mmCIF file of C-alpha atoms in Angstrom:
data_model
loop_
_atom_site.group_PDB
_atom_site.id
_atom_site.type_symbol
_atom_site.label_atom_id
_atom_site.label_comp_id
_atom_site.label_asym_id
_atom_site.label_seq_id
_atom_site.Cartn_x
_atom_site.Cartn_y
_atom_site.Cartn_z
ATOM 1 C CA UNK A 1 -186.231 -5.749 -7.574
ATOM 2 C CA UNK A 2 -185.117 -7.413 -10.899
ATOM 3 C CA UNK A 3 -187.646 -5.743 -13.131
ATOM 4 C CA UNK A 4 -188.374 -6.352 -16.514
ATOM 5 C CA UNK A 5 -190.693 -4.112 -18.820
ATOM 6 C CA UNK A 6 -191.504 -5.559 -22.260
ATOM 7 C CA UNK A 7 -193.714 -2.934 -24.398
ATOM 8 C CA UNK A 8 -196.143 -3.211 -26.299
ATOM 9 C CA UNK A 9 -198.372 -6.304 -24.587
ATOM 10 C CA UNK A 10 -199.961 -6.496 -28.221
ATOM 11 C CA UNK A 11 -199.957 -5.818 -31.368
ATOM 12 C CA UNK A 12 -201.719 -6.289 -34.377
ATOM 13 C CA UNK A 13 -200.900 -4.778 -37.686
ATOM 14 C CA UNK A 14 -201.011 -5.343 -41.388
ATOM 15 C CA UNK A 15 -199.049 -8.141 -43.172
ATOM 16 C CA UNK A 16 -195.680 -6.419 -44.761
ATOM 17 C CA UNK A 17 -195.091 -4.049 -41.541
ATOM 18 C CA UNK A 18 -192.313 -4.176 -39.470
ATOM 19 C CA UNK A 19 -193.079 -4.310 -35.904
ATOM 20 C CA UNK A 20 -190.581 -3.117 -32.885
ATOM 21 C CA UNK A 21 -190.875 -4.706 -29.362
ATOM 22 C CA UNK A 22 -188.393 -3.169 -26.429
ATOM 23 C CA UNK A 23 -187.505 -5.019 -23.243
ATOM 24 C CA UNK A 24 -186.130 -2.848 -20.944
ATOM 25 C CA UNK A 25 -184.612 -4.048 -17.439
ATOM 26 C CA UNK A 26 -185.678 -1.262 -14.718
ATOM 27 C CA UNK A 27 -183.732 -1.583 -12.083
ATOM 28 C CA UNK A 28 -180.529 -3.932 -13.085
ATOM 29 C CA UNK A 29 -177.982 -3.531 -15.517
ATOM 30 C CA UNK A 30 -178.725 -6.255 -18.260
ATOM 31 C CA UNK A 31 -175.048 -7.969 -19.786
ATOM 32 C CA UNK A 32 -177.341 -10.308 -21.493
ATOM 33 C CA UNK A 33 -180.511 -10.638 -22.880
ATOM 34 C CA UNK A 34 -182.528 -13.450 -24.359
ATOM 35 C CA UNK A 35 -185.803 -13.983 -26.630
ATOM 36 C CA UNK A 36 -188.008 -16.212 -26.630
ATOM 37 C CA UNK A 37 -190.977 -16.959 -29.261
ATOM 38 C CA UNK A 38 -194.214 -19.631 -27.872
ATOM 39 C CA UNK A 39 -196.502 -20.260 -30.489
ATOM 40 C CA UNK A 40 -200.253 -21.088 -29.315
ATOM 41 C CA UNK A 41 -200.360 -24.309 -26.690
ATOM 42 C CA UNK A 42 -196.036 -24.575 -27.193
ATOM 43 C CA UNK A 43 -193.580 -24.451 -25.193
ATOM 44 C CA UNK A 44 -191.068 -21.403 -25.574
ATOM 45 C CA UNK A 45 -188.153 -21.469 -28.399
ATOM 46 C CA UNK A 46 -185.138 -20.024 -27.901
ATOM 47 C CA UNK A 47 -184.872 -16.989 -30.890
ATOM 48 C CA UNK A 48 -181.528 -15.459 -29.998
ATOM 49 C CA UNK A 49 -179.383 -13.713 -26.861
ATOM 50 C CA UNK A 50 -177.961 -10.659 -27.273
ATOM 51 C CA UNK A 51 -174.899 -8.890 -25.078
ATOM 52 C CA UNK A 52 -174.725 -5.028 -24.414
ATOM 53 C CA UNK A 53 -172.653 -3.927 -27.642
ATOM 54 C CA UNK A 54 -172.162 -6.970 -29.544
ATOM 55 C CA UNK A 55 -174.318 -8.635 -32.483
ATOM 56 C CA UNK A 56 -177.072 -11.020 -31.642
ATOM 57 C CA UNK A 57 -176.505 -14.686 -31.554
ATOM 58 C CA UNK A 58 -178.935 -15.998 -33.614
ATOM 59 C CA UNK A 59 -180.530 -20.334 -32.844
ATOM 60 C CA UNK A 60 -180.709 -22.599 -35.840
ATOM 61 C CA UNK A 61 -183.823 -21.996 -37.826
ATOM 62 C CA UNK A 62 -184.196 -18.240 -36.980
ATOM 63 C CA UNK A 63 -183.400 -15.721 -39.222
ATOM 64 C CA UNK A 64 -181.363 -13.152 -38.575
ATOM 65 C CA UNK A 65 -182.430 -10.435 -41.348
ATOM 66 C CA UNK A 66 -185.805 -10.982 -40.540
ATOM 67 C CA UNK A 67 -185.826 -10.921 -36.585
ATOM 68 C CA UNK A 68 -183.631 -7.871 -36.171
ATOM 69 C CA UNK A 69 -181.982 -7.591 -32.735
ATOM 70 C CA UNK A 70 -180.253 -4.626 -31.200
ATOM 71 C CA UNK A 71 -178.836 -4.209 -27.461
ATOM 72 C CA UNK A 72 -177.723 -0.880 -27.621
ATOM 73 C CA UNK A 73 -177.368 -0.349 -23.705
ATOM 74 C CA UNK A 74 -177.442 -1.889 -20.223
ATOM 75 C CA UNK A 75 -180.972 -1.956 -20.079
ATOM 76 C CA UNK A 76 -182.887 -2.197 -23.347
ATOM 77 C CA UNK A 77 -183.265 -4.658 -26.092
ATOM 78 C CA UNK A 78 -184.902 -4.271 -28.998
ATOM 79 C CA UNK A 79 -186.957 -6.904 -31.189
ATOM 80 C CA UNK A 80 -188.113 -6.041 -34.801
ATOM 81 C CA UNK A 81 -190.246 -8.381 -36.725
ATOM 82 C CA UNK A 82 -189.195 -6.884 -40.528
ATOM 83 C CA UNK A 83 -192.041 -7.104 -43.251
ATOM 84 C CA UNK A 84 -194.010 -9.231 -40.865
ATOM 85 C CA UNK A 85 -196.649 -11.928 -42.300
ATOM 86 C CA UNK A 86 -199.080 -14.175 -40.805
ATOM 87 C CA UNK A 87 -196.696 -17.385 -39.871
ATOM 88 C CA UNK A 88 -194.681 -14.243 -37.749
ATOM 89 C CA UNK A 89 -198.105 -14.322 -35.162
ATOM 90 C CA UNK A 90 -196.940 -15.433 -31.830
ATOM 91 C CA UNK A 91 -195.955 -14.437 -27.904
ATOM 92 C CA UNK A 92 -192.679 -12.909 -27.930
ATOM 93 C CA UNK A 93 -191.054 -13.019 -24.370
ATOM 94 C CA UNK A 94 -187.961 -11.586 -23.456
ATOM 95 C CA UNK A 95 -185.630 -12.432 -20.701
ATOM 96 C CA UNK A 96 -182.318 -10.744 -18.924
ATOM 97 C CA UNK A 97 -179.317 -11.318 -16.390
ATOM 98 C CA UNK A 98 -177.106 -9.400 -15.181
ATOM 99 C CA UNK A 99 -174.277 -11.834 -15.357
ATOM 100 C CA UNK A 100 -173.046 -13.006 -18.553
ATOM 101 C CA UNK A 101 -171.065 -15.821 -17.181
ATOM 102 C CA UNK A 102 -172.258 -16.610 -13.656
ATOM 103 C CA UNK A 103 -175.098 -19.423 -13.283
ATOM 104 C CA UNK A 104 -176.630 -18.010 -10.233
ATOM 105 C CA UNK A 105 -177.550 -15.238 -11.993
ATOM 106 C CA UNK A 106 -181.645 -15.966 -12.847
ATOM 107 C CA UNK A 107 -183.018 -14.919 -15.984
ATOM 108 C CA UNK A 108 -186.016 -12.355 -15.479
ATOM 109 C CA UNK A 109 -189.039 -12.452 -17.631
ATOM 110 C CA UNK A 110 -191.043 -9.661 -18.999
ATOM 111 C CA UNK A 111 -194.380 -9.922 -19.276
ATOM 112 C CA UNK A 112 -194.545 -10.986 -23.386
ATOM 113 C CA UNK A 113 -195.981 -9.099 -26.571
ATOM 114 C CA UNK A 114 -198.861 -10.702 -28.624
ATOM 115 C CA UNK A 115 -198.030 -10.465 -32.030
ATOM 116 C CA UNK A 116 -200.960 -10.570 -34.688
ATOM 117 C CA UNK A 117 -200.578 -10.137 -38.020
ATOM 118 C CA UNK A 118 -203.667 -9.852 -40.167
ATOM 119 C CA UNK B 1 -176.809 -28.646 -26.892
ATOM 120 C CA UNK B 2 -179.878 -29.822 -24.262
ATOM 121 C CA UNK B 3 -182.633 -31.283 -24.623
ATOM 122 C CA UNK B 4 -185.545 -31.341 -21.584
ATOM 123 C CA UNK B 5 -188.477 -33.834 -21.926
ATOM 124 C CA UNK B 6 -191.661 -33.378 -19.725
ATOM 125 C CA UNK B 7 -193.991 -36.673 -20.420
ATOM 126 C CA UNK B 8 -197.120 -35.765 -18.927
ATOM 127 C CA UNK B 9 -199.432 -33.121 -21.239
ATOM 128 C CA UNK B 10 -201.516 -33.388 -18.630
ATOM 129 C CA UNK B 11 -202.120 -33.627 -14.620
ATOM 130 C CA UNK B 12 -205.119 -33.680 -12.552
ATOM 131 C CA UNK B 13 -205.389 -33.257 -8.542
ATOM 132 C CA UNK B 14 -207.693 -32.930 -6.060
ATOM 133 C CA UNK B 15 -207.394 -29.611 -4.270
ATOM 134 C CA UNK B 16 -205.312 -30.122 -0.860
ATOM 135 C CA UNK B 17 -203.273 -33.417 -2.308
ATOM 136 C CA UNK B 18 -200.131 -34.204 -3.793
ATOM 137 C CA UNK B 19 -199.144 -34.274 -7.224
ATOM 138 C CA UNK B 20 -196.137 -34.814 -8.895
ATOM 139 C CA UNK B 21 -194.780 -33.438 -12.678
ATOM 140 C CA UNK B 22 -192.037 -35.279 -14.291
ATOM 141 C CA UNK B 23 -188.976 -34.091 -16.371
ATOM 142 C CA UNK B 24 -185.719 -35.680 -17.705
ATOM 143 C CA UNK B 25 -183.202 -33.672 -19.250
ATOM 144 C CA UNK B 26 -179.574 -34.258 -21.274
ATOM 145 C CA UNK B 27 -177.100 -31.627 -21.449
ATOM 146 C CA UNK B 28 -173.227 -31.942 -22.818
ATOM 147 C CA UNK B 29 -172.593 -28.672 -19.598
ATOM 148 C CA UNK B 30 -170.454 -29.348 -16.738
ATOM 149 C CA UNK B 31 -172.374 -27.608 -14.892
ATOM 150 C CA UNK B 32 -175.933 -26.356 -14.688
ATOM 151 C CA UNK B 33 -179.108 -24.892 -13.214
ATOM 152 C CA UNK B 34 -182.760 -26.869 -13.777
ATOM 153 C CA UNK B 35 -185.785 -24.595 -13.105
ATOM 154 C CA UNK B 36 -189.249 -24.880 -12.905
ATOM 155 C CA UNK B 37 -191.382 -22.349 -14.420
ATOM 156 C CA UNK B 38 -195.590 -21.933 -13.727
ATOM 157 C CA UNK B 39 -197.454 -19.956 -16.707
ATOM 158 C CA UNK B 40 -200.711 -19.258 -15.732
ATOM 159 C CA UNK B 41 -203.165 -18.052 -18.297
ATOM 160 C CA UNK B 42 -201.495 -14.458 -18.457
ATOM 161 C CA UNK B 43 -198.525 -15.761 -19.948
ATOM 162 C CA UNK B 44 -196.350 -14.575 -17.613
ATOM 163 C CA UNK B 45 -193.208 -16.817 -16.183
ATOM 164 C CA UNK B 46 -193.453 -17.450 -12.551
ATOM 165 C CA UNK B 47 -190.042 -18.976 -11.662
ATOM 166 C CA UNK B 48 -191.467 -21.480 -9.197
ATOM 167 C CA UNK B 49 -187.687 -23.463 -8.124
ATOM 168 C CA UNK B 50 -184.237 -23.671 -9.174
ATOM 169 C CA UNK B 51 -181.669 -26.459 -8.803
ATOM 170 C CA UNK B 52 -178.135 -25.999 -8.990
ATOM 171 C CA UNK B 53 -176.816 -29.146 -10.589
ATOM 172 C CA UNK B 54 -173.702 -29.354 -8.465
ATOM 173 C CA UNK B 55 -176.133 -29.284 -5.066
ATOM 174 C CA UNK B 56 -177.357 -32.943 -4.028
ATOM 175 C CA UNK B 57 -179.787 -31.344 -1.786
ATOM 176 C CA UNK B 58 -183.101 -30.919 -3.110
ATOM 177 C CA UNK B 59 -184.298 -27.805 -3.700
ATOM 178 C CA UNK B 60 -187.702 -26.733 -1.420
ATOM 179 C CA UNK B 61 -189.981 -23.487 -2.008
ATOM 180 C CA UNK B 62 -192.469 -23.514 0.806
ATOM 181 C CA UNK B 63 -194.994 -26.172 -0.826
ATOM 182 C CA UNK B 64 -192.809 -26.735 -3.648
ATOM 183 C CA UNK B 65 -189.992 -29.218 -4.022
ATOM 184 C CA UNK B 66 -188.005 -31.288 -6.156
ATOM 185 C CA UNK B 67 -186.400 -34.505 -6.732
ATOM 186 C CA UNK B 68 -182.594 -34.468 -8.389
ATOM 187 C CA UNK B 69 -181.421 -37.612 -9.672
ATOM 188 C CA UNK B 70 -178.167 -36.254 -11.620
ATOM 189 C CA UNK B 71 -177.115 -39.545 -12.742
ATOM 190 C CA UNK B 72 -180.625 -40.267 -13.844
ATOM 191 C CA UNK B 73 -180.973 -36.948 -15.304
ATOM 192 C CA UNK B 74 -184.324 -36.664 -13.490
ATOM 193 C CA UNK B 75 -185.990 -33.216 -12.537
ATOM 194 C CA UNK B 76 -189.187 -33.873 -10.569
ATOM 195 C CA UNK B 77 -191.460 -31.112 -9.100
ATOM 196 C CA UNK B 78 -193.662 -32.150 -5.935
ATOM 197 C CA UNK B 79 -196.417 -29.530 -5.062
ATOM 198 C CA UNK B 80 -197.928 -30.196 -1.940
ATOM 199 C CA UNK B 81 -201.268 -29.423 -0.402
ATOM 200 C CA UNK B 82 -202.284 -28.284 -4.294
ATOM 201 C CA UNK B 83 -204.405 -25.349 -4.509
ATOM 202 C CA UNK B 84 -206.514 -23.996 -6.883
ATOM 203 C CA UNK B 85 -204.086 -21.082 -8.339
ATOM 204 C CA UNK B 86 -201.700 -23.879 -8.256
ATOM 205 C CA UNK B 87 -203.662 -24.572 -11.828
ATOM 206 C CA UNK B 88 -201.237 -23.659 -14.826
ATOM 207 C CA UNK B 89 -198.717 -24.445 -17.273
ATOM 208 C CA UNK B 90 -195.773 -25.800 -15.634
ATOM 209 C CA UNK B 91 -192.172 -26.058 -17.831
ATOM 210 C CA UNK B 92 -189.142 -27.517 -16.804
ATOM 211 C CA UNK B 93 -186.211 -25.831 -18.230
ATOM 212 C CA UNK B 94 -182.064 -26.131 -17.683
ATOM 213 C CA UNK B 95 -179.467 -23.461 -18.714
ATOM 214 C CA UNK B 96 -178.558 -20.271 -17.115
ATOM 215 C CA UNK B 97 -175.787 -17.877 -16.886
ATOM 216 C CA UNK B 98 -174.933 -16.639 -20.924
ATOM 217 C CA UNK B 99 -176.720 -19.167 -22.256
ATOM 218 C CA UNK B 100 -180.682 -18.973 -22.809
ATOM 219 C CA UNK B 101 -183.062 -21.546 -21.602
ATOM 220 C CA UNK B 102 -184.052 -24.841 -22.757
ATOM 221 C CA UNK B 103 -187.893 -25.733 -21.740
ATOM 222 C CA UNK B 104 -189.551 -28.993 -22.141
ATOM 223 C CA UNK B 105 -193.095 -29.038 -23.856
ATOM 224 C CA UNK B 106 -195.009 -28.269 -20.728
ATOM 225 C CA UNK B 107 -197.572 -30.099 -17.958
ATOM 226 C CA UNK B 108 -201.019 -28.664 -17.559
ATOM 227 C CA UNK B 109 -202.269 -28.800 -13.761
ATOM 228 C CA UNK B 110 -205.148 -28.992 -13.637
ATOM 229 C CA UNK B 111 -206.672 -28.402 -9.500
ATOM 230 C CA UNK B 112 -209.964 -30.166 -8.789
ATOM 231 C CA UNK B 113 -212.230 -28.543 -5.827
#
């Protein structure tokens, strides 16, 4: 149990596109869900966590009108990278619970999207 | 906010011994979970152990275990009896519940046969 899908695995496409990665959780309702960016040989950075039906809250640093974040149900997120450019390249991870307030709820990973931009 | 520190880039064991990967942590929370996560070259995150910050027992996983020094602020991770898909990244991280996870910069393991 605790599935979760993350599609596409990777992705490369021309600088100036916008790219759209979904994490979806399979068998679990997902309250909240969390992304994640690693850049090569890095550890993972906190982007943003998003609740079912409410706007994305958005970490220092990250911009909000360029990493556009929408949790329209239970069990999908959506990630897209608008007018993406080189510096954009990176793993993008997502991660959900199905407890937005309880700690013993574990956060499950998907499996991460490669992002290349050329 | 948190912050977790892991001080060793790197770690190197013999296959079959003991090896230990250190990680200190500072959080402002009342109350929190510390994890240990293994990445191995797929990029996927294995949780490996989680603590409960309010538990003074340490945490075991079969060959895994830790050592939780709250007043320290100490998160250790013990693998024993290493073996060689026991090689990886290995992050410390503390959070959980609404709030995302805070990782430390990561120990490569590296298993010698």
């Amino acid at each position: 149990g605790a599935v979760v899908s993350q599609h596409p695995s990777r992705v490369i496409c021309k600088s100036g596109t916008s790219v759209k990665i979904e994490c979806r959780s399979l068998d679990f309702q997902a309250t909240t869900m969390f992304w994640y960016r690693q850049f090569p040989k890095q550890s993972l950075m906190l982007m943003a966590t998003s609740n079912e039906g409410s706007k994305a809250t958005y970490e220092q640093g990250v911009e909000k009108d360029k990493f556009l974040i929408n949790h329209a149900s239970l069990t999908l997120s959506t990630l897209t990278v608008t007018s993406a450019h080189p510096e954009d390249s990176s793993f993008y991870i997502c991660s959900a619970t199905s407890s937005n307030r309880a700690l013993n709820q574990p956060q499950h990973f998907g499996d991460g999207t490669r992002l290349s931009i050329l | 906010a948190q912050t977790v520190t892991q001080s060793q880039p790197e770690m190197s064991v013999q296959e079959a011994e003991t090896v230990t990967l250190s990680c200190t942590y500072d959080t402002s929370e009342s109350d929190y979970y510390l994890f240990w996560y293994k990445q191995p070259p797929s990029r996927q995150m294995i949780l490996v152990i989680r603590q409960e910050a309010y538990k003074q027992q340490n945490a075991t996983e079969n060959r895994f275990s830790v050592n939780f020094q709250k007043a320290a602020k100490s998160f250790s991770l013990k693998i024993s009896d290493s073996q060689l898909g026991d090689a990886a990244m290995y992050f410390c991280a503390s959070g959980g519940g609404a709030d995302g996870l805070t990782f430390g910069k990561g120990t490569h393991l590296i298993i010698q046969p």
